[in-house]
Short mmCIF file of C-alpha atoms and ligand atoms in Angstrom, two decimals:
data_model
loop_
_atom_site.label_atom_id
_atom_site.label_comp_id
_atom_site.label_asym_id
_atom_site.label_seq_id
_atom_site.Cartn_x
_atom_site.Cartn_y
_atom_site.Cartn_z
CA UNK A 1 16.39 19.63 -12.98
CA UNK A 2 18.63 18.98 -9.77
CA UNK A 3 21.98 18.12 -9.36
CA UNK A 4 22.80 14.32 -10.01
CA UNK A 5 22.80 12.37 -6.46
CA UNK A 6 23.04 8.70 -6.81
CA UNK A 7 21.38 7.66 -3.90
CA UNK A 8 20.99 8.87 -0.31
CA UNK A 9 20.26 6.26 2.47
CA UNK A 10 20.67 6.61 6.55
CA UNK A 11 23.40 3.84 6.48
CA UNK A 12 24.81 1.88 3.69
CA UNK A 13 26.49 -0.79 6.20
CA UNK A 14 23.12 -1.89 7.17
CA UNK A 15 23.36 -3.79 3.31
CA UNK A 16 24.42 -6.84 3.70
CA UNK A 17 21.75 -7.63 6.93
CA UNK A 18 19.48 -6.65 4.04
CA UNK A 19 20.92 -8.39 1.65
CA UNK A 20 20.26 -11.85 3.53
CA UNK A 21 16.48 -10.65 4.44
CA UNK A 22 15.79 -10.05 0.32
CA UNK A 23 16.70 -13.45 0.05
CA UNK A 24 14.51 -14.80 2.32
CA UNK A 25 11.70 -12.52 1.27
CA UNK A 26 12.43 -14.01 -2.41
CA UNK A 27 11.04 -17.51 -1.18
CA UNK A 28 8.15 -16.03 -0.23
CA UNK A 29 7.39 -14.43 -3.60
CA UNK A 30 6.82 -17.26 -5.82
CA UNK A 31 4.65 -14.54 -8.22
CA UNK A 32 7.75 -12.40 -8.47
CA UNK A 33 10.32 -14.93 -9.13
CA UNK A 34 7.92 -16.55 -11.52
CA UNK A 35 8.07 -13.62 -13.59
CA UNK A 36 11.98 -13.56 -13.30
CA UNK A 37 12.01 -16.78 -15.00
CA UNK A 38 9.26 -15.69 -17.51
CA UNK A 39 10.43 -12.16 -18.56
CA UNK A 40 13.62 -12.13 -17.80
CA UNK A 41 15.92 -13.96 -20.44
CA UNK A 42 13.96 -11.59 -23.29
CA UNK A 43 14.42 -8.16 -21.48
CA UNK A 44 10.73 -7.07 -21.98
CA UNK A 45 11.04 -3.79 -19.89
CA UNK A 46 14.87 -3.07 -22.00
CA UNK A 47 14.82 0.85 -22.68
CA UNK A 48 11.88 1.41 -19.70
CA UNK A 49 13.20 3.93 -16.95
CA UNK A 50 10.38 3.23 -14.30
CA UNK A 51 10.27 5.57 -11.01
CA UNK A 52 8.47 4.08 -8.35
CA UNK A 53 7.17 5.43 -5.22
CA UNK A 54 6.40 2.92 -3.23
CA UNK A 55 7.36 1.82 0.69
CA UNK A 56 11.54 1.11 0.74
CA UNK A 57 10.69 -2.52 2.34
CA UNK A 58 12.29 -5.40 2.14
CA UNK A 59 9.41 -6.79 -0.30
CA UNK A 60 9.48 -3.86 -2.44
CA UNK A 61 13.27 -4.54 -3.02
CA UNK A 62 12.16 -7.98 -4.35
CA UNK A 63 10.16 -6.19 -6.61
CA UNK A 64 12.63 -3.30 -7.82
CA UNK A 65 15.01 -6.15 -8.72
CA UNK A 66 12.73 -7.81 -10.17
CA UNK A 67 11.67 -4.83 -12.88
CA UNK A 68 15.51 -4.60 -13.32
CA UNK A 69 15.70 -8.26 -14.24
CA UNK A 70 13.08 -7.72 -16.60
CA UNK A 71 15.74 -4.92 -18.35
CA UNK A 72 14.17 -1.66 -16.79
CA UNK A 73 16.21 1.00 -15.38
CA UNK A 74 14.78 1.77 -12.11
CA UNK A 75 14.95 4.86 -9.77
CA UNK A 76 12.93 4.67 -6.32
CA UNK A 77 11.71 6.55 -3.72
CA UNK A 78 9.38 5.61 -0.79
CA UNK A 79 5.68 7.05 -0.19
CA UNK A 80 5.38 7.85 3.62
CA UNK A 81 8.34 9.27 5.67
CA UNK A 82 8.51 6.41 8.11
CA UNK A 83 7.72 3.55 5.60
CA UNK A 84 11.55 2.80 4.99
CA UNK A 85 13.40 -0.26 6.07
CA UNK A 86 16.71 1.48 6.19
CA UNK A 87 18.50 -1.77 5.53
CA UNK A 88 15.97 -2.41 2.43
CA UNK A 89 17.50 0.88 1.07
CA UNK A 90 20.55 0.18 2.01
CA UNK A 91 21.41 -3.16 0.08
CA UNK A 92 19.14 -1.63 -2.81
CA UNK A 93 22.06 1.38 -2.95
CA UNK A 94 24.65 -1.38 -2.32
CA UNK A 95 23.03 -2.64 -5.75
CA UNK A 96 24.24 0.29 -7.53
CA UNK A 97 20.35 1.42 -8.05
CA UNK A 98 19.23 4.91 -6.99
CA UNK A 99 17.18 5.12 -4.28
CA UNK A 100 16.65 7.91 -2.25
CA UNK A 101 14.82 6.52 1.32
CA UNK A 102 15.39 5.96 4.84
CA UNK A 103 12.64 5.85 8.06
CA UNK A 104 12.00 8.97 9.85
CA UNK A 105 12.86 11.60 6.87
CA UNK A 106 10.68 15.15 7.16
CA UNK A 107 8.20 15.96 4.44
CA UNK A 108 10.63 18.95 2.32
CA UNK A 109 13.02 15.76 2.14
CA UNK A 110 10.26 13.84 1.45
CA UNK A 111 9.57 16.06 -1.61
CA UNK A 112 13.39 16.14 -2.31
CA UNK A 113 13.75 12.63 -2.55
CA UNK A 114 10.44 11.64 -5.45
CA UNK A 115 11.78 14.48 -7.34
CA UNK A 116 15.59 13.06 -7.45
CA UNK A 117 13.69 10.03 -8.98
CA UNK A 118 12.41 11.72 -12.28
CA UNK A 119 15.56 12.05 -14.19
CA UNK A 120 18.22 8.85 -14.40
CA UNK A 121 22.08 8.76 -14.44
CA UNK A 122 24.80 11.06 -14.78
CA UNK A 123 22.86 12.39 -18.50
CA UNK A 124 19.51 13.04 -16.25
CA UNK A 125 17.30 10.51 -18.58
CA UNK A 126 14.07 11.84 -17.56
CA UNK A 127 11.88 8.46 -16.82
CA UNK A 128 9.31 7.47 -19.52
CA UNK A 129 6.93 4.91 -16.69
CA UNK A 130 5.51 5.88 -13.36
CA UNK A 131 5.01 2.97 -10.63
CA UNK A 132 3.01 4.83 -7.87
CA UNK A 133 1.47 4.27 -4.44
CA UNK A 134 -1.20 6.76 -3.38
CA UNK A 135 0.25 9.52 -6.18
CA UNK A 136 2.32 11.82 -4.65
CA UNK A 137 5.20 10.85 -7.31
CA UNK A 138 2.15 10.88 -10.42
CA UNK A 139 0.48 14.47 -8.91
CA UNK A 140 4.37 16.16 -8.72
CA UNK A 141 4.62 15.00 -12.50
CA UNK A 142 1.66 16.03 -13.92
CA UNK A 143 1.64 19.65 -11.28
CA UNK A 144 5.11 20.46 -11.41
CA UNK A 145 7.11 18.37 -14.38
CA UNK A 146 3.97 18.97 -16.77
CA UNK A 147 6.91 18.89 -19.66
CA UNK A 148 7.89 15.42 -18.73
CA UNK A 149 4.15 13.50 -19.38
CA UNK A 150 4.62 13.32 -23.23
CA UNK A 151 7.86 10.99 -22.82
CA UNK A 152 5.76 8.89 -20.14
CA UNK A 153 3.96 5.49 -21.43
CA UNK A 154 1.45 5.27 -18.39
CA UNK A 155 1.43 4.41 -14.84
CA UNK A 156 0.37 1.88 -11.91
CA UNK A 157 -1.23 2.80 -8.86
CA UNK A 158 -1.38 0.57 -5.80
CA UNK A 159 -3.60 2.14 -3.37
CA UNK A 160 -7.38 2.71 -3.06
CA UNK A 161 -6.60 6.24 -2.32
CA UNK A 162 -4.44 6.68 -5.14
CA UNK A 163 -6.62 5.13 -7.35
CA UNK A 164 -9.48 7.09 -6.75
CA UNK A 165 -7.34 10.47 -7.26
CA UNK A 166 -7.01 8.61 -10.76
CA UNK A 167 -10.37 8.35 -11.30
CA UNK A 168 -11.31 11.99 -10.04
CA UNK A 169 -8.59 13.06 -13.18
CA UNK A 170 -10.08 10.64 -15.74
CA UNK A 171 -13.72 12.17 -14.91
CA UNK A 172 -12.67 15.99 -14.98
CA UNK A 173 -10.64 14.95 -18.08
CA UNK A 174 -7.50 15.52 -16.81
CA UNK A 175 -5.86 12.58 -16.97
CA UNK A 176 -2.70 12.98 -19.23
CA UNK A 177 -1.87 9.02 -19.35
CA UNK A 178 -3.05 5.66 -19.75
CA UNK A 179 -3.29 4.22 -15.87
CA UNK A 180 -3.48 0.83 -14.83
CA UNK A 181 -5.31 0.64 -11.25
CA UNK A 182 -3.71 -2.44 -9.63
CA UNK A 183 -5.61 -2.34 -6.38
CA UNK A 184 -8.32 -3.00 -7.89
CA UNK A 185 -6.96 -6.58 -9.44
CA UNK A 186 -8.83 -9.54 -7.20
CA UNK A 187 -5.08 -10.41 -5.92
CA UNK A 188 -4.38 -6.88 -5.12
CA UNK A 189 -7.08 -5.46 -2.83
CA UNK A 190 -8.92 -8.41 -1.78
CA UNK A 191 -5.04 -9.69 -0.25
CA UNK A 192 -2.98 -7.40 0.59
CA UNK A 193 -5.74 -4.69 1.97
CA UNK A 194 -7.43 -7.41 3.63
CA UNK A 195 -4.96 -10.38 4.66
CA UNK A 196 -2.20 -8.33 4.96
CA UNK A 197 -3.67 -5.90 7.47
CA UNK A 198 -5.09 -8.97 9.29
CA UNK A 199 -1.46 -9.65 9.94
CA UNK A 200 0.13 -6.30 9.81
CA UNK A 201 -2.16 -4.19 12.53
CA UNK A 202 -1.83 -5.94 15.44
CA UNK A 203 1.62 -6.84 15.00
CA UNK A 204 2.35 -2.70 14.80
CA UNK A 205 0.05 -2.26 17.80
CA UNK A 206 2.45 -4.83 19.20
CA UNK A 207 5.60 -3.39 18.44
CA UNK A 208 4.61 -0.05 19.72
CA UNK A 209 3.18 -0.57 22.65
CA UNK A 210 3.40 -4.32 24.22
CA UNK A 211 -0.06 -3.75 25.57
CA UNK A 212 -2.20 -7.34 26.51
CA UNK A 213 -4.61 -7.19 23.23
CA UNK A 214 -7.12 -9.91 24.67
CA UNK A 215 -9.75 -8.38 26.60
CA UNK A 216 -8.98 -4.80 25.12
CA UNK A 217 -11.88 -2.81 23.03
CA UNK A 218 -10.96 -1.34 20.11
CA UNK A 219 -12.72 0.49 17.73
CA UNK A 220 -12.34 0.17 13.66
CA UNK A 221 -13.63 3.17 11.47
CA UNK A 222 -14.06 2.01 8.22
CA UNK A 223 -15.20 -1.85 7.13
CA UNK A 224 -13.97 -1.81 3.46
CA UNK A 225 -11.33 -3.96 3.04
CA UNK A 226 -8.73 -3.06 4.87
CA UNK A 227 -11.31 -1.87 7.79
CA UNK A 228 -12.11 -5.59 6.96
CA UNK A 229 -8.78 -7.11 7.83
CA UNK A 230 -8.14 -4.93 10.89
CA UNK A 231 -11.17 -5.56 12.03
CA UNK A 232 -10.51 -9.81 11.84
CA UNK A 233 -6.61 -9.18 13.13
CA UNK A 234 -7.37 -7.58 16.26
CA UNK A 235 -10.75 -10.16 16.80
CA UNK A 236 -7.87 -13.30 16.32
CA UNK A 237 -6.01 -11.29 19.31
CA UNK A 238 -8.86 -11.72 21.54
CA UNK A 239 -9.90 -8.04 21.21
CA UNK A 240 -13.57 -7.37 21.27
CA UNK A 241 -13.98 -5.15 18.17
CA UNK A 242 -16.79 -2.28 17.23
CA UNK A 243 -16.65 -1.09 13.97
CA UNK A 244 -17.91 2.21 12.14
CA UNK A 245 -19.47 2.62 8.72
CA UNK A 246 -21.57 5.09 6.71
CA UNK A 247 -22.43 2.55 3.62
CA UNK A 248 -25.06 0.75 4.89
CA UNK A 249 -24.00 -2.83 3.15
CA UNK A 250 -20.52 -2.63 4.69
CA UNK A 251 -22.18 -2.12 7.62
CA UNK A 252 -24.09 -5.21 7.57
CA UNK A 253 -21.41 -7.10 6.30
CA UNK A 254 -19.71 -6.26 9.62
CA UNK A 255 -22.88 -6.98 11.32
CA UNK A 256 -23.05 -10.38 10.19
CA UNK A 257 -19.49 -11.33 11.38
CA UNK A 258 -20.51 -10.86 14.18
CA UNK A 259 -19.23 -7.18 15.43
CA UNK A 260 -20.80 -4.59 17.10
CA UNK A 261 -21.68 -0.95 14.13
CA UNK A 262 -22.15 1.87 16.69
CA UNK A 263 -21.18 5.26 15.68
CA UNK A 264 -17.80 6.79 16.93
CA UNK A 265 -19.50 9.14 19.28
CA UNK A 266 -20.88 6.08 20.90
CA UNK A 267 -18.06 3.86 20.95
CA UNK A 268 -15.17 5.96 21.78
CA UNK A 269 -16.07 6.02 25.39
CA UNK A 270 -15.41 1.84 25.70
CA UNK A 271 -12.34 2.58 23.32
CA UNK A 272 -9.24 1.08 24.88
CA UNK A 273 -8.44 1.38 20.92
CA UNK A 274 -9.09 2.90 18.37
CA UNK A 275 -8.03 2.26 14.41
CA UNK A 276 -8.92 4.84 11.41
CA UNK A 277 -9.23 2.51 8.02
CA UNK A 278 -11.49 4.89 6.10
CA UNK A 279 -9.48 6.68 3.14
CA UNK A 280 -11.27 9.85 4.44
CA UNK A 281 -10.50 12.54 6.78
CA UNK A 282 -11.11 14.05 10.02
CA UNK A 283 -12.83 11.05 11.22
CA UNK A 284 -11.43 10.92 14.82
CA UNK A 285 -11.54 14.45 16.53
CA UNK A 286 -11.65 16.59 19.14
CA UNK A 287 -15.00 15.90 20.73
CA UNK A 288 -13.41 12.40 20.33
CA UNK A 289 -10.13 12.94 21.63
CA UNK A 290 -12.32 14.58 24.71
CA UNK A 291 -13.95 11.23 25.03
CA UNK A 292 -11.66 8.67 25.33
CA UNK A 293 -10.68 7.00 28.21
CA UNK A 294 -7.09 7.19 29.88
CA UNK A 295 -4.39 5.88 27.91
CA UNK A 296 -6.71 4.92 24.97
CA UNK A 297 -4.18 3.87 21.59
CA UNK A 298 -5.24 5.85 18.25
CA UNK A 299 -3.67 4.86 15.37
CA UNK A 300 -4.47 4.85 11.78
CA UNK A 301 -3.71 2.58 8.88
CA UNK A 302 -5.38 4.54 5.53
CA UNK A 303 -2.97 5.84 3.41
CA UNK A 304 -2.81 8.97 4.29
CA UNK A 305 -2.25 11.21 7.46
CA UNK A 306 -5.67 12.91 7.68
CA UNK A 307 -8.16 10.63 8.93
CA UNK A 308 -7.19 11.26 12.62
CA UNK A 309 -6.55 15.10 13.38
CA UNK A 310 -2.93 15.44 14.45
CA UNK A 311 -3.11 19.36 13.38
CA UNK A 312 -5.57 19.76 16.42
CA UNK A 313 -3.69 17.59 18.98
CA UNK A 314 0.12 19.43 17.68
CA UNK A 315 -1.96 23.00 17.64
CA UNK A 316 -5.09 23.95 18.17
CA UNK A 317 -5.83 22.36 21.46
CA UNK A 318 -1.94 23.06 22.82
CA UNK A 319 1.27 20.61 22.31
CA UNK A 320 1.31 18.08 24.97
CA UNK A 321 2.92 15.80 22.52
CA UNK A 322 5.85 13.39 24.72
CA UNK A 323 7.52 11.09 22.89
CA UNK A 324 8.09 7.55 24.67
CA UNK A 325 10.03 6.33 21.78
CA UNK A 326 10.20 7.07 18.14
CA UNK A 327 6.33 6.66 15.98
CA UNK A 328 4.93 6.32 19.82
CA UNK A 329 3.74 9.88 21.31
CA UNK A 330 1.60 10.66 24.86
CA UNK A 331 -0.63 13.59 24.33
CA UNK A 332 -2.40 14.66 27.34
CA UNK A 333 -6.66 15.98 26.51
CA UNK A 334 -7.93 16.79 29.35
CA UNK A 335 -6.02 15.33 32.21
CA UNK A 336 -6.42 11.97 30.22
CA UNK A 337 -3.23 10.56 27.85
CA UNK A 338 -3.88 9.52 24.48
CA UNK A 339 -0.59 7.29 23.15
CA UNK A 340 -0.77 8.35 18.88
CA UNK A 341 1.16 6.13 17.10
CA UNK A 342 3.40 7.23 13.67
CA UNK A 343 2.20 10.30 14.46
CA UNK A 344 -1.21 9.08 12.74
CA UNK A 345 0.27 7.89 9.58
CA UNK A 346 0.16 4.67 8.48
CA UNK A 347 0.64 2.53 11.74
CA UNK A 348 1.19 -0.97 9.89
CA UNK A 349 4.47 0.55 8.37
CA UNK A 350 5.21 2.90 10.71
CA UNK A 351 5.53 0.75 13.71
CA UNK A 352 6.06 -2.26 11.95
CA UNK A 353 7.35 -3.76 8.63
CA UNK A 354 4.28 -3.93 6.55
CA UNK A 355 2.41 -6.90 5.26
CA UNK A 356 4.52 -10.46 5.04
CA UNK A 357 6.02 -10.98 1.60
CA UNK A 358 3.76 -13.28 0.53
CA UNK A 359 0.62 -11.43 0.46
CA UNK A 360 2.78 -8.35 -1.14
CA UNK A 361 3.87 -11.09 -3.96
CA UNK A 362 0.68 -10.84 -5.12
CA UNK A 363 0.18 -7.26 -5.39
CA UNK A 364 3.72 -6.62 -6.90
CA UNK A 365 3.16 -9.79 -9.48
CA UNK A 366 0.27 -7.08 -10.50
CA UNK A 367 2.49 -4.08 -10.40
CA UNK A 368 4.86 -6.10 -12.14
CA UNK A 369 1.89 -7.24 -15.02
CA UNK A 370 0.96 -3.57 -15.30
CA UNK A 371 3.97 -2.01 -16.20
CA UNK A 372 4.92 -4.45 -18.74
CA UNK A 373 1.60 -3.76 -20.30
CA UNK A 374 2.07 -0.41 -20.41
CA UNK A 375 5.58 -0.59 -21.52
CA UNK A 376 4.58 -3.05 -24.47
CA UNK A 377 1.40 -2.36 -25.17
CA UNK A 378 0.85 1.23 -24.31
CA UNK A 379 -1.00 2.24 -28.13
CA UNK A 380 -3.91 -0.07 -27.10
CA UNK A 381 -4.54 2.32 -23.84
CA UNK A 382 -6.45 5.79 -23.70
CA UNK A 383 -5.56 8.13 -21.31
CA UNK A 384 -8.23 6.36 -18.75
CA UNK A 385 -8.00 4.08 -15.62
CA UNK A 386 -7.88 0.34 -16.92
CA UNK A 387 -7.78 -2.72 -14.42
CA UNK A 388 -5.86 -5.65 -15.30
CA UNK A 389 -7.56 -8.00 -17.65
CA UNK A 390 -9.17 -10.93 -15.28
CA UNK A 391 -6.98 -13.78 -17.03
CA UNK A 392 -3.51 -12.11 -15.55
CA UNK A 393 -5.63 -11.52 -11.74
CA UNK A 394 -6.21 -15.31 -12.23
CA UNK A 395 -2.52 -15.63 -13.34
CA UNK A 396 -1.65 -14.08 -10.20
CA UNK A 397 -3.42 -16.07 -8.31
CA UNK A 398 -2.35 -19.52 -10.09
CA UNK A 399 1.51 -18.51 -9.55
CA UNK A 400 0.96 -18.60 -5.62
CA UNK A 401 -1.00 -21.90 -5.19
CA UNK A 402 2.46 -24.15 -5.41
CA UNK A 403 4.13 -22.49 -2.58
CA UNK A 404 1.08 -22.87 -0.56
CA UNK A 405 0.48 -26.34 -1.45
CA UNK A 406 -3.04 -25.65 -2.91
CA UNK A 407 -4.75 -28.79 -5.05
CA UNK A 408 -6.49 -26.86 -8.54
CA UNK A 409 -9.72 -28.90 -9.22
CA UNK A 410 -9.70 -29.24 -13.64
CA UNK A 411 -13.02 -28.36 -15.08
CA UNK A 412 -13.55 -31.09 -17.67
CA UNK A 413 -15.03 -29.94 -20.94
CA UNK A 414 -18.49 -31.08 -20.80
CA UNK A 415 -18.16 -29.19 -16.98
CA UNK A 416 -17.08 -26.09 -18.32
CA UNK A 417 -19.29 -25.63 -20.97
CA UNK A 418 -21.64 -26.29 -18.21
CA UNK A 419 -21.13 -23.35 -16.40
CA UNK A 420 -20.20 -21.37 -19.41
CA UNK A 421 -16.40 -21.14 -19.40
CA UNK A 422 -13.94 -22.62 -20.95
CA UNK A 423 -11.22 -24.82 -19.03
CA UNK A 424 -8.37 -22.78 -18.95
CA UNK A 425 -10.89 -19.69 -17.47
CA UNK A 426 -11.39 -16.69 -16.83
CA UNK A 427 -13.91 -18.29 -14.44
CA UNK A 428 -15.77 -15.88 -13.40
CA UNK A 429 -17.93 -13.23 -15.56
CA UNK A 430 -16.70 -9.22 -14.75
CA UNK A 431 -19.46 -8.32 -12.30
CA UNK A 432 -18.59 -11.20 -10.09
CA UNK A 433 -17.41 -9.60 -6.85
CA UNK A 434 -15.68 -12.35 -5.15
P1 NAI B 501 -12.41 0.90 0.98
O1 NAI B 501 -13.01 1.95 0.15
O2 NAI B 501 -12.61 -0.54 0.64
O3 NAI B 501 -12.85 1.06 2.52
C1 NAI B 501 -13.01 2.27 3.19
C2 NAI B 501 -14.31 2.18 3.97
O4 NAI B 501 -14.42 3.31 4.85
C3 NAI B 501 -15.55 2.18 3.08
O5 NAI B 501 -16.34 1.02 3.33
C4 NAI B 501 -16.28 3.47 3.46
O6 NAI B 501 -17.69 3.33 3.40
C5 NAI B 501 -15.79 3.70 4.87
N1 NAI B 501 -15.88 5.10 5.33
C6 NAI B 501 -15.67 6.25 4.62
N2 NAI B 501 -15.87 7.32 5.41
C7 NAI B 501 -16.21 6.86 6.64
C8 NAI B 501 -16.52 7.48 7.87
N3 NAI B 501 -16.59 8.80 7.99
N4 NAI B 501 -16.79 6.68 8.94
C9 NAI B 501 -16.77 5.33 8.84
N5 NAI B 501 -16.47 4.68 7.67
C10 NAI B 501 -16.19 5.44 6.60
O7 NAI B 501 -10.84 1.23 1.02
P2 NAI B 501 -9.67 0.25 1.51
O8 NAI B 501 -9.12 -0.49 0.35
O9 NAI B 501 -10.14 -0.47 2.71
O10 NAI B 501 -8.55 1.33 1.90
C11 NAI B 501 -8.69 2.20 3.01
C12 NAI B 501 -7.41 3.06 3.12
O11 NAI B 501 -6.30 2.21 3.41
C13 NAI B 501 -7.03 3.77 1.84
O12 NAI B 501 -6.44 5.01 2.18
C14 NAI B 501 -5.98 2.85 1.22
O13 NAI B 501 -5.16 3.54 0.32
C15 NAI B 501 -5.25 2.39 2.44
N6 NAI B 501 -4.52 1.11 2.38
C16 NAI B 501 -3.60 0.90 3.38
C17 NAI B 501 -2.89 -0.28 3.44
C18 NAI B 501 -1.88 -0.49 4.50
O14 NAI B 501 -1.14 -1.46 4.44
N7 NAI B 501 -1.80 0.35 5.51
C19 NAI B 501 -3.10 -1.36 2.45
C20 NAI B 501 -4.11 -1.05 1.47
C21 NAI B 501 -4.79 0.13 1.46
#
C-alpha cells in the first residue's frame, strides 16, 4: 500500500474552464443523464468503490459523475500518458474525487498513478469494481495486487484490445472475475470505434500538423472498425485512401467502398500518410520507414504503442527525433523526414480530444449498464467474459434517438409476430451482425 495522495493534477485552476465544458458535454450525453434520472434517486452503486482507467476527458468526467450519482465511490486514473484533458482532471479534483491524471506524464508515473487508484480515502478502502480500458489497471491487479481480486465483484473493459487480453485469460483459465466486455455491445464498437474515429482522426491529423488533407494519400492498416472509420474520415477530407488487411472479408468490405487493398510494401511509396488501426504490432517498419516519401505523417490510432516501431526510429536506426511541438516529432531515415505524431500512441487523443461526447454517451451508457450489473447482480456471473444482454444495447440505443430527433417506427402485433419478435424487441436474433 502507498501513502494516501488525494489527487495529483498539472493545474487545479484550469477547473472551472472545465467545469463549463462538462456541462456542455452533459447535453450531449442524453444516455448518461438518462441514467442519472433512472439510478440515481435509489443509489444502486451505494457501497461500490469503482477504479477506472480510462482517458481523463472531458466525456469521461460526465461519466465518473455519473457512477457517483448512482452512489459509487470512485477513484480514476487515465490509460495513455497523453490522453488527459488537464482541465477534465482538474474540475474532477475540484470535485473532491481522486484522480490522479494530467497530459504528457512518463510511463513510472504512469504506473504510479493506476496504483494510487486501488485503495480509497484516508482508511485505504481497497476498491471492490474495476472499470478498465485496454487493462493495464485489471493486469496490475490480478499481477501485482493478486490479494485484492477476492474483494472485487467483476470488471468492464472498453477496448478491443483489452477485451481480447480478457478472453486470452478466460481460455487459459485464468480469469479470476466475472468481466463484462462492453466493446463488444452494438452501441459500443460499432459507434464509438467507427463514428467516432470518423470524426476524431482527421481532426488530430489537423491539429498536429495543418497540412491540406484533400489531394493527400494516405494509407490505413487495418479495416476493422476503427480501420473502418479512419478509413471514411480521411475519404470525407478529400484524401484518396488505400487500405491494408490480412482477413480476406475485411478486405473486400473495403474493396467494395470503393478503396484501393494493396499491401504496405506497395503502398507506402504513394504514402503522403500513413495510419496504423490494427490492434497488432510492428506493422509499420523499417523497410517502411526506408520507403516513404519526404515528409510522409505516421501516426497510429490502436490502443496501444506497438503497431508502428518507435523503438527502431528512438534506437536502433540512431535518434534523429526533433520535436516541432509537443506529440509532433521530425525523424530524419535516410535523408528523408518522417513527422510521428504522439510519439505513435494513440493519435486521436494524443493530438486531439477524442471522439465528440455524443458518440462516447453511448459507450459510457454501456460502461455505466455493466457495472451496475456487476455490482447488483454479480452471483449470476462466472468468472468468464459476458457481453451485455441485447435488450440494454437496444436500451442504449433508444436513449439517444430523442436528442437526435430520430422517428421509432412501432411494430404492430400481428407485424411482430410476423417477423418473430415481440414489440417491445430485442429485434434482432444474437448472430445478427448489424
Ligand atoms: P478490429 O479487430 O475490428 O480491427 C482490426 C483489424 O486489423 C482487423 O480487421 C484485422 O484483420 C486487421 N489487422 C490485423 N493485423 C493486421 C496487419 N498486420 N495488417 C493489416 N491489417 C491487420 O479492432 P478495432 O475495434 O478496429 O480496434 C483496433 C484498435 O483500436 C484496438 O487496439 C482498439 O483497442 C483500438 N481502439 C481505439 C480507439 C480510439 O479512439 N483511438 C477506439 C476504439 C478502439
Amino acid at each position: 500500500e502507498t501513502a494516501y495522495v488525494k489527487n495529483k493534477v498539472k493545474d487545479i485552476s484550469l477547473a472551472a474552464w472545465g467545469r463549463k465544458e462538462i456541462e456542455l458535454a452533459e447535453a450531449e450525453m442524453p444516455g448518461l443523464m438518462a441514467l442519472r434520472k433512472e439510478y440515481g434517486p435509489s443509489k444502486i452503486l451505494k457501497g461500490a468503490r469503482i477504479a477506472g482507467c480510462l482517458h481523463m476527458t472531458i466525456q469521461t468526467a460526465v461519466l465518473i459523475e455519473t457512477l457517483i450519482e448512482l452512489g459509487a465511490e470512485v477513484t480514476w486514473s487515465s490509460c495513455n500518458i497523453f490522453s488527459t484533458q488537464d482541465h477534465a482532471a482538474a474540475a474532477i479534483a475540484d470535485a473532491g474525487i481522486s484522480v490522479y491524471a494530467w497530459k504528457g506524464m512518463n510511463e513510472k508515473e504512469f504506473d504510479w498513478c493506476i496504483e494510487q487508484t486501488l485503495f480509497f480515502g484516508e482508511d485505504r478502502k481497497p476498491l471492490n469494481m474495476i472499470l478498465d480500458d485496454g487493462g493495464d489497471l485489471t493486469n496490475m491487479v490480478f499481477d501485482k495486487y493478486p490479494e485484492l481480486i477476492a474483494g472485487i465483484n467483476g470488471l468492464s473493459e472498453e477496448t478491443t484490445t483489452g477485451v481480447h487480453r480478457l478472453y486470452e485469460r478466460m481460455k487459459a483459465g485464468t480469469l479470476p472475475m466475472p468481466a463484462i466486455n462492453v466493446n463488444d455491445s452494438v452501441t459500443k464498437s460499432k459507434f464509438d470505434n467507427k463514428y467516432g474515429c470518423r470524426e476524431s482522426l482527421v481532426d488530430a491529423i489537423r491539429r498536429a500538423t495543418d497540412v491540406m488533407m484533400a489531394g493527400k494519400v494516405a494509407v490505413v492498416c487495418g479495416y476493422g472498425d476503427v480501420g473502418k472509420g479512419s478509413a471514411d474520415s480521411l475519404r470525407n477530407a478529400g484524401v484518396r485512401v488505400i487500405v491494408t488487411e490480412i482477413d480476406p472479408i475485411c478486405a473486400l468490405q473495403a474493396a467494395m467502398e470503393g478503396f484501393e487493398v494493396k499491401k504496405l510494401t506497395t503502398a507506402i511509396k504513394e504514402a503522403d500518410i500513413v495510419v496504423t488501426a490494427t490492434g497488432n504490432k510492428n506493422i509499420v517498419r523499417e523497410q517502411h520507414f526506408r520507403a516513404l516519401k519526404d515528409k510522409a505523417i505516421v501516426c497510429n490510432i490502436g490502443h496501444f504503442d506497438n503497431e508502428i516501431d518507435m523503438a527502431w526510429l528512438n534506437g536502433a536506426y540512431g535518434s534523429t527525433k526533433n520535436e516541432i511541438k509537443p506529440q509532433v516529432d521530425k525523424y530524419t531515415v535516410d535523408g528523408k523526414d518522417i513527422i510521428i505524431l504522439a510519439e505513435g500512441r494513440l493519435v486521436n487523443l494524443g493530438c486531439a480530444t477524442g471522439h465528440p461526447s455524443f458518440v462516447m454517451s453511448n459507450s459510457f451508457t454501456n460502461q455505466t449498464l455493466a457495472q451496475i450489473e456487476l455490482w447488483t447482480n454479480d452471483d449470476a456471473y462466472e468468472n468468464k467474459v459476458y457481453t451485455l444482454p441485447k435488450h440494454l444495447d437496444e436500451k442504449v440505443a433508444r436513449l439517444h434517438l430523442e436528442k437526435i430527433g430520430v422517428e421509432l417506427e412501432v411494430l404492430d402485433q400481428d407485424q411482430a409476430e410476423y417477423i418473430g419478435v415481440t414489440v417491445e424487441g430485442p429485434f434482432k436474433p444474437e448472430y445478427y451482425r448489424y
